[in-house]
Short mmCIF file of C-alpha atoms in Angstrom, two decimals:
data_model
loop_
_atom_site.label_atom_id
_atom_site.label_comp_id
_atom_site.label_asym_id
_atom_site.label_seq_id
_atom_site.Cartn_x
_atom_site.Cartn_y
_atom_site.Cartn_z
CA UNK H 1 -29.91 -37.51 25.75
CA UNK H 2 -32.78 -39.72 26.58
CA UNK H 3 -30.24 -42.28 27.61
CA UNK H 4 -28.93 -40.23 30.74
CA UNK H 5 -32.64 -39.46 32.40
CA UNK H 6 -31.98 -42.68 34.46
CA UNK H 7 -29.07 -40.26 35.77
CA UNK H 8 -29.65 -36.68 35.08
CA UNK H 9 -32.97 -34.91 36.51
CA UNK H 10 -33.44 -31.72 34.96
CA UNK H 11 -30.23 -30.72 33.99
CA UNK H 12 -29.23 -26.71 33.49
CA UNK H 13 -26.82 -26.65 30.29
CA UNK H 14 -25.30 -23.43 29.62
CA UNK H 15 -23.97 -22.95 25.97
CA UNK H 16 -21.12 -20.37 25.25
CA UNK H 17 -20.35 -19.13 21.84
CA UNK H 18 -16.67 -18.83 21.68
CA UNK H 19 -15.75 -17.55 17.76
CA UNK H 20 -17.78 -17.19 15.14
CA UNK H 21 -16.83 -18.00 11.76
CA UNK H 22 -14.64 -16.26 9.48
CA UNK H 23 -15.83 -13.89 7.30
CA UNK H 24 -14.72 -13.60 3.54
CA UNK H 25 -15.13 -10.70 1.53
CA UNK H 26 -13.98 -10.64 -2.48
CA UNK H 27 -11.44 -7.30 -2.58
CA UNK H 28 -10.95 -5.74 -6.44
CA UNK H 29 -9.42 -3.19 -7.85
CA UNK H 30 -6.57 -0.65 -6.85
CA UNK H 31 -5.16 -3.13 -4.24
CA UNK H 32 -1.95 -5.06 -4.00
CA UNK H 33 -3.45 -8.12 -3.59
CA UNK H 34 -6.79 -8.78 -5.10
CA UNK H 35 -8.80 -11.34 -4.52
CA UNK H 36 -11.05 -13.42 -1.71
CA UNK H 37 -9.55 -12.67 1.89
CA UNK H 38 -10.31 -14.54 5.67
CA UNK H 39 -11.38 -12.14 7.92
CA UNK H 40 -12.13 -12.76 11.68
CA UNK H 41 -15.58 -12.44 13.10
CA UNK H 42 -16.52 -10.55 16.10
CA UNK H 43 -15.11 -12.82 18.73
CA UNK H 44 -14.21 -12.10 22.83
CA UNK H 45 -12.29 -8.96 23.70
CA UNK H 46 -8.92 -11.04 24.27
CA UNK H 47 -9.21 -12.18 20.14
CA UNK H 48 -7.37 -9.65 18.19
CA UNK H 49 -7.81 -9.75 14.03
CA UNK H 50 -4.77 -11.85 12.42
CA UNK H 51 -4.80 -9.32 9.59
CA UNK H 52 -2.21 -6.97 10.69
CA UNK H 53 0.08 -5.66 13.85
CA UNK H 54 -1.70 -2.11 13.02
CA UNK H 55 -4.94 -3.00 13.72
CA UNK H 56 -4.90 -3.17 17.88
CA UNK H 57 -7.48 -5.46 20.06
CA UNK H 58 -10.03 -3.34 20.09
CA UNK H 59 -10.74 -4.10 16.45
CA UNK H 60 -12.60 -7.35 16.94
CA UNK H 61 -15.41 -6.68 13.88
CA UNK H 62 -14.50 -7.24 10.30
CA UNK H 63 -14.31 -4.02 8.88
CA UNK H 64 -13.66 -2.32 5.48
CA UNK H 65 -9.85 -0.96 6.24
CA UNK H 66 -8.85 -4.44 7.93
CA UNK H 67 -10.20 -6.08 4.83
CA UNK H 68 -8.10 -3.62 3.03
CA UNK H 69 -5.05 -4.16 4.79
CA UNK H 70 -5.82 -8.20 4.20
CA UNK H 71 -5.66 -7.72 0.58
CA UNK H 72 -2.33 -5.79 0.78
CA UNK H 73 -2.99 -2.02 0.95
CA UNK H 74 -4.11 0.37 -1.75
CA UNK H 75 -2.33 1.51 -4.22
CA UNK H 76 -1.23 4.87 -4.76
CA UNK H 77 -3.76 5.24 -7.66
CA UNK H 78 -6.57 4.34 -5.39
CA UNK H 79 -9.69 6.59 -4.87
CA UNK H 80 -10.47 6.16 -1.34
CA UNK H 81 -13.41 8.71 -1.28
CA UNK H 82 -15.97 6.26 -3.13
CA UNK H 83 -15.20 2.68 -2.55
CA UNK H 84 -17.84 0.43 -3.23
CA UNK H 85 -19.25 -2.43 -1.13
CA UNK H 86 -21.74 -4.51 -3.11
CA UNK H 87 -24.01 -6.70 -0.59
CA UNK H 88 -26.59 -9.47 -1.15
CA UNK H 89 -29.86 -8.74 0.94
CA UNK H 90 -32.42 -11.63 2.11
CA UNK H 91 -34.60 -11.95 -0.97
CA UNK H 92 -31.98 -11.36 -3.60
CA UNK H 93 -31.91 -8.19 -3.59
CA UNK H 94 -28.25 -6.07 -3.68
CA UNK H 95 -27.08 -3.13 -2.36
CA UNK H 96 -24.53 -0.77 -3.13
CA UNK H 97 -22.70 0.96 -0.09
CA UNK H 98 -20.12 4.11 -1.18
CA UNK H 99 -18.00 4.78 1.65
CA UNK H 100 -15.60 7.82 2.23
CA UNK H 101 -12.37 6.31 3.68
CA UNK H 102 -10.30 9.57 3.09
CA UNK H 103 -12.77 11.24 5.43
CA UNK H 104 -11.88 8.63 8.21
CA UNK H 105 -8.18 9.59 7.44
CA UNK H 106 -8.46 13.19 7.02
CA UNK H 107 -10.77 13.79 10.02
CA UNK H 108 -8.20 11.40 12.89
CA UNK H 109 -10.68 8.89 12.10
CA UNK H 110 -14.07 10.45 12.68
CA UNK H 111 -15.22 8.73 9.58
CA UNK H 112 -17.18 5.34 8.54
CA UNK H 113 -15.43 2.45 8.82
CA UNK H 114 -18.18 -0.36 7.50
CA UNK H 115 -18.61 -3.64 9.19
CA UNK H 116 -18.42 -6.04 6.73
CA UNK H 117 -20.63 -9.08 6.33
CA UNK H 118 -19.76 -12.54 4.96
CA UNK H 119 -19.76 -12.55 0.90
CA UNK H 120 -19.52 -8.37 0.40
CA UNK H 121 -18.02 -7.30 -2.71
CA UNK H 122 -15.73 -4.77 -2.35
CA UNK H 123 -14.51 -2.28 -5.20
CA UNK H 124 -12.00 0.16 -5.00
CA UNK H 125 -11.71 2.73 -7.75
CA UNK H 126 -8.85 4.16 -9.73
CA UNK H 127 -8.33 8.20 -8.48
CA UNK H 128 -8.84 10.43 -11.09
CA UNK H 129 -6.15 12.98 -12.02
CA UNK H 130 -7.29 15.96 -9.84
CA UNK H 131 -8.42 14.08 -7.00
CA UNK H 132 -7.92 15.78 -3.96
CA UNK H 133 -6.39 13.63 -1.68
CA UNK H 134 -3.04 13.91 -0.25
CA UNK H 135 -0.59 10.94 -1.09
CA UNK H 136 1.41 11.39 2.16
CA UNK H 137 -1.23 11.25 4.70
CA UNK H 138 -2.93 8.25 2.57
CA UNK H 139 0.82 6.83 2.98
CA UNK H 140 1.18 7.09 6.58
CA UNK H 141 -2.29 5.27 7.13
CA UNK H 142 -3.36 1.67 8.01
CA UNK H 143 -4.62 0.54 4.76
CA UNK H 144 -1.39 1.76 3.03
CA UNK H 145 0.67 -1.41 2.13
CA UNK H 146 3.67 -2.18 4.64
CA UNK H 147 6.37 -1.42 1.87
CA UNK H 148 7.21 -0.07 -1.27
CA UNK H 149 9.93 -1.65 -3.84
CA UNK H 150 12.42 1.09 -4.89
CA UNK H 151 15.55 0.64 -7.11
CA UNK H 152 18.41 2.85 -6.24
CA UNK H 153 21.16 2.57 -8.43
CA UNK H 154 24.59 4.47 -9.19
CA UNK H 155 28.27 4.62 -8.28
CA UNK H 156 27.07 6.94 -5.47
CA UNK H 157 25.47 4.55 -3.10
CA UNK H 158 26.67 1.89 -0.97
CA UNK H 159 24.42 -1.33 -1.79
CA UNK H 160 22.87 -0.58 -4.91
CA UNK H 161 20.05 -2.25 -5.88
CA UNK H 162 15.75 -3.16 -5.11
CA UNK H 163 15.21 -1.80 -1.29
CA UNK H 164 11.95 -1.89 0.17
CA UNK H 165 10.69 1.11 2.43
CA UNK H 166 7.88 2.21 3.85
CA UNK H 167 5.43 4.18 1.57
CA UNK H 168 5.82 7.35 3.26
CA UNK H 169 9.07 7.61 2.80
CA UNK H 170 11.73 10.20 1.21
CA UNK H 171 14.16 9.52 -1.79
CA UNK H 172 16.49 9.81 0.93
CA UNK H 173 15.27 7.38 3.44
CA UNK H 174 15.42 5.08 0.03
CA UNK H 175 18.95 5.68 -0.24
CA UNK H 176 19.60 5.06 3.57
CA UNK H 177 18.33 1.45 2.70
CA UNK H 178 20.29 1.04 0.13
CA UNK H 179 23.93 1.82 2.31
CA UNK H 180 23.86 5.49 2.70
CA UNK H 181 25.88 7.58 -0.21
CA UNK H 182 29.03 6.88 -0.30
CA UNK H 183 32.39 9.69 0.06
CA UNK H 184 32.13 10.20 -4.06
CA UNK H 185 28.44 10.64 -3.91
CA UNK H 186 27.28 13.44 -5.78
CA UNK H 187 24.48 14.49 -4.02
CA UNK H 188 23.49 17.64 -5.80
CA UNK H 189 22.43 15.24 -8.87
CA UNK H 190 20.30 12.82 -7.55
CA UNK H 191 17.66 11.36 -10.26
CA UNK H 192 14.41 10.36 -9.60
CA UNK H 193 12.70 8.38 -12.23
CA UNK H 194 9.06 7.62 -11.93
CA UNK H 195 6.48 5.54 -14.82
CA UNK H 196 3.73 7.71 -14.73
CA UNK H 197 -0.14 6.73 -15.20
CA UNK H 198 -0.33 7.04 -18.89
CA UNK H 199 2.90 5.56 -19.71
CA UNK H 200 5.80 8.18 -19.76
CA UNK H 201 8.58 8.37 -17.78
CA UNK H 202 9.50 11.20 -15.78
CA UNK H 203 11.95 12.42 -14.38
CA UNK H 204 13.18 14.76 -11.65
CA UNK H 205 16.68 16.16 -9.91
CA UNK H 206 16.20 16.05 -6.73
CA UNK H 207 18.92 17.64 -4.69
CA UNK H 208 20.40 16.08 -1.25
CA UNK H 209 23.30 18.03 -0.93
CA UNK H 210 21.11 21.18 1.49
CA UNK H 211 19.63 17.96 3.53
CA UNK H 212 16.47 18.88 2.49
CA UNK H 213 14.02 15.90 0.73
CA UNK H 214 10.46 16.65 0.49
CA UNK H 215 10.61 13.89 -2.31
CA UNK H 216 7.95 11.21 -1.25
CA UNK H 217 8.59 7.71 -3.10
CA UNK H 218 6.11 5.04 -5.15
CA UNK H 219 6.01 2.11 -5.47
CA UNK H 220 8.51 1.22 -8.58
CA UNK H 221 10.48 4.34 -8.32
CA UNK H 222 14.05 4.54 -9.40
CA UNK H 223 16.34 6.74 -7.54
CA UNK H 224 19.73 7.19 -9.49
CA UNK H 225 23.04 8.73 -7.20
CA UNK H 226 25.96 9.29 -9.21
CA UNK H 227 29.70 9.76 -8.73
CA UNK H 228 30.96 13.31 -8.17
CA UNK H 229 32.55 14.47 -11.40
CA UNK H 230 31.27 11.60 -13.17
CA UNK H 231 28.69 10.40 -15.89
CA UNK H 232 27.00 7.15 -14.62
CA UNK H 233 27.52 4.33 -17.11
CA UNK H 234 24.87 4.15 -19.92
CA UNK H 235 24.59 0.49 -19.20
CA UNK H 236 23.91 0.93 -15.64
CA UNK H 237 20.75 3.12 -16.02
CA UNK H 238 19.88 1.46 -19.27
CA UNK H 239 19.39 -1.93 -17.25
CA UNK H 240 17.67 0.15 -14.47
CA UNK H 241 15.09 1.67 -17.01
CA UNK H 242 14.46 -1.06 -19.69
CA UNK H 243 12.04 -2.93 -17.32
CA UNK H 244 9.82 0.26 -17.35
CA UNK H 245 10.48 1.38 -21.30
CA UNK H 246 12.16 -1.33 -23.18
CA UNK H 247 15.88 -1.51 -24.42
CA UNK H 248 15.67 1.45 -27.59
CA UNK H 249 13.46 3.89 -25.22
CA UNK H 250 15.73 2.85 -22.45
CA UNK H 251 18.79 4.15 -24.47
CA UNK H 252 16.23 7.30 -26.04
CA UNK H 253 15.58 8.83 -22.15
CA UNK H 254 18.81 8.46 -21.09
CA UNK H 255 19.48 11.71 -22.78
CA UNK H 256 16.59 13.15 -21.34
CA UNK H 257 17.81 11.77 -17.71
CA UNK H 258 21.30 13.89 -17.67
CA UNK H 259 19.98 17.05 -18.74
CA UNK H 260 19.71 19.87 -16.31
CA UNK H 261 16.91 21.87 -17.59
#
C-alpha cells in the first residue's frame, strides 16, 4: 500500500463480509447418515441453507434440526427429548448441551432449536421402549428423513417390489406406490411384516377392504397383498423375509404369517 501514497491521499476503504465459513458438526447415533456434515454459516438474508428444500430462507444460522436433516433424518428409534451436543470451550474445557427437540415439535415449534458452532459433537440417543413420543408427528417433521424403503409384495399389487414413501405414510399409500391393488386383490388380508427392536418379526393383518388404514409404515417394512381366494407362493414371501430372518426362519414364520388369530 505504501506504493500508491504518490496517488492515493487518505483513502476510505470499506470492507464487507459476504459468507462466513462453513460450519461442520460430527452427527452420531440414531441417524441415517452419520458422520461429519457442511453446514452454512450465518450469511445475508438472500443465502438460504443448501441442506434441505424444508428449511425456508429465514433459516440462515446453523442449527441442530438442519444439521439433522444434513445427516439424513432420525430414525424411528431416535430419542429426540435428550440429544446431546458436546462443545469445546476456550481453555479446553467441554460442555454438554441436552436439548428437547420433541418439545419444538410438540409445541408448533415453541421449543430450542440450538445454534450450532464449528466442531460440536452431536449425539442422538436410542428411545427407550416407553418413550412417549408419537411416531407420526415425529414423521411428519423436518428432521424426519425424506423417504422410507418399503417392500410390497404379492399377486395382489400392480408393481411389486422396494417403493420408497414418505415416513408418514399408510400401508396403503405404500401400496399406491407400488401400482395400486389390482381386480384379484384381496384386500381384507393384507400382511404387514415388521423386524422389531430386539430381533423378532411381527406381524399384523391389516385390513383395506372398509378403506380405513391407520397403519403408519417404517422404514424396512414389508407389506404382503395377496390374490383373492388364493395362498401367496411360499417362495414369494420366503424371498421377501429371508433378508430380515434367514432362509430356515424365513420358511418357520411363514406359518405364523397366514394364520388368522
Amino acid at each position: 500500500t505504501q506504493g500508491l501514497n504518490a496517488y492515493l491521499v487518505n483513502p476510505v476503504v470499506n470492507v464487507s463480509l459476504t459468507a462466513l465459513r462453513p460450519v461442520v458438526v460430527d452427527v452420531a447415533g440414531e441417524v441415517y447418515r452419520p458422520g461429519p456434515v457442511q453446514l452454512s454459516s450465518l450469511t445475508t438474508a438472500e443465502t438460504q441453507l443448501n441442506v434441505d428444500a424444508r428449511i425456508t430462507q429465514a433459516t440462515t444460522t446453523p442449527t441442530l434440526s438442519s444439521a439433522l436433516v444434513a445427516a439424513g433424518g432420525i430414525r424411528r428409534t431416535a430419542d429426540i427429548t435428550s440429544v446431546i451436543v458436546r462443545r469445546q470451550l476456550p481453555g479446553g474445557e467441554v460442555q454438554d448441551i441436552s436439548v428437547n427437540l420433541w418439545d419444538s415439535i410438540s409445541n408448533a415449534g415453541q421449543g430450542n432449536n440450538l445454534v450450532l458452532r464449528d466442531g460440536d459433537a452431536i449425539f442422538v440417543p436410542r428411545a427407550l421402549a416407553d418413550a412417549e413420543i408419537d411416531p407420526a408427528l415425529v414423521a411428519s417433521s423436518s428432521i424426519a428423513p425424506d423417504n422410507v424403503r418399503v417392500r410390497v409384495i404379492g399377486e395382489g399389487v400392480v408393481q411389486p417390489g422396494e417403493v420408497q414413501v414418505q415416513p408418514n405414510s399408510s400401508v396403503s399409500g405404500a401400496i399406491a406406490a407400488a401400482g395400486g391393488p389390482n381386480a384379484d386383490a384381496a384386500l381384507g388380508e393384507v400382511r404387514l411384516v415388521r423386524l422389531a427392536e430386539n430381533g423378532q418379526v411381527e406381524e399384523q393383518k391389516v385390513d383395506l377392504s372398509s378403506l380405513v388404514d391407520t397403519y403408519q409404515i417404517q422404514d424396512g417394512d414389508v407389506i404382503l397383498v395377496p390374490k383373492k381366494g388364493y395362498l401367496v407362493g411360499i417362495d414369494t414371501v420366503g424371498r421377501a423375509l429371508t433378508p430380515l430372518l434367514g432362509p430356515f426362519g424365513a420358511i418357520i414364520n411363514l406359518f405364523n404369517l397366514f394364520d388368522d388369530n
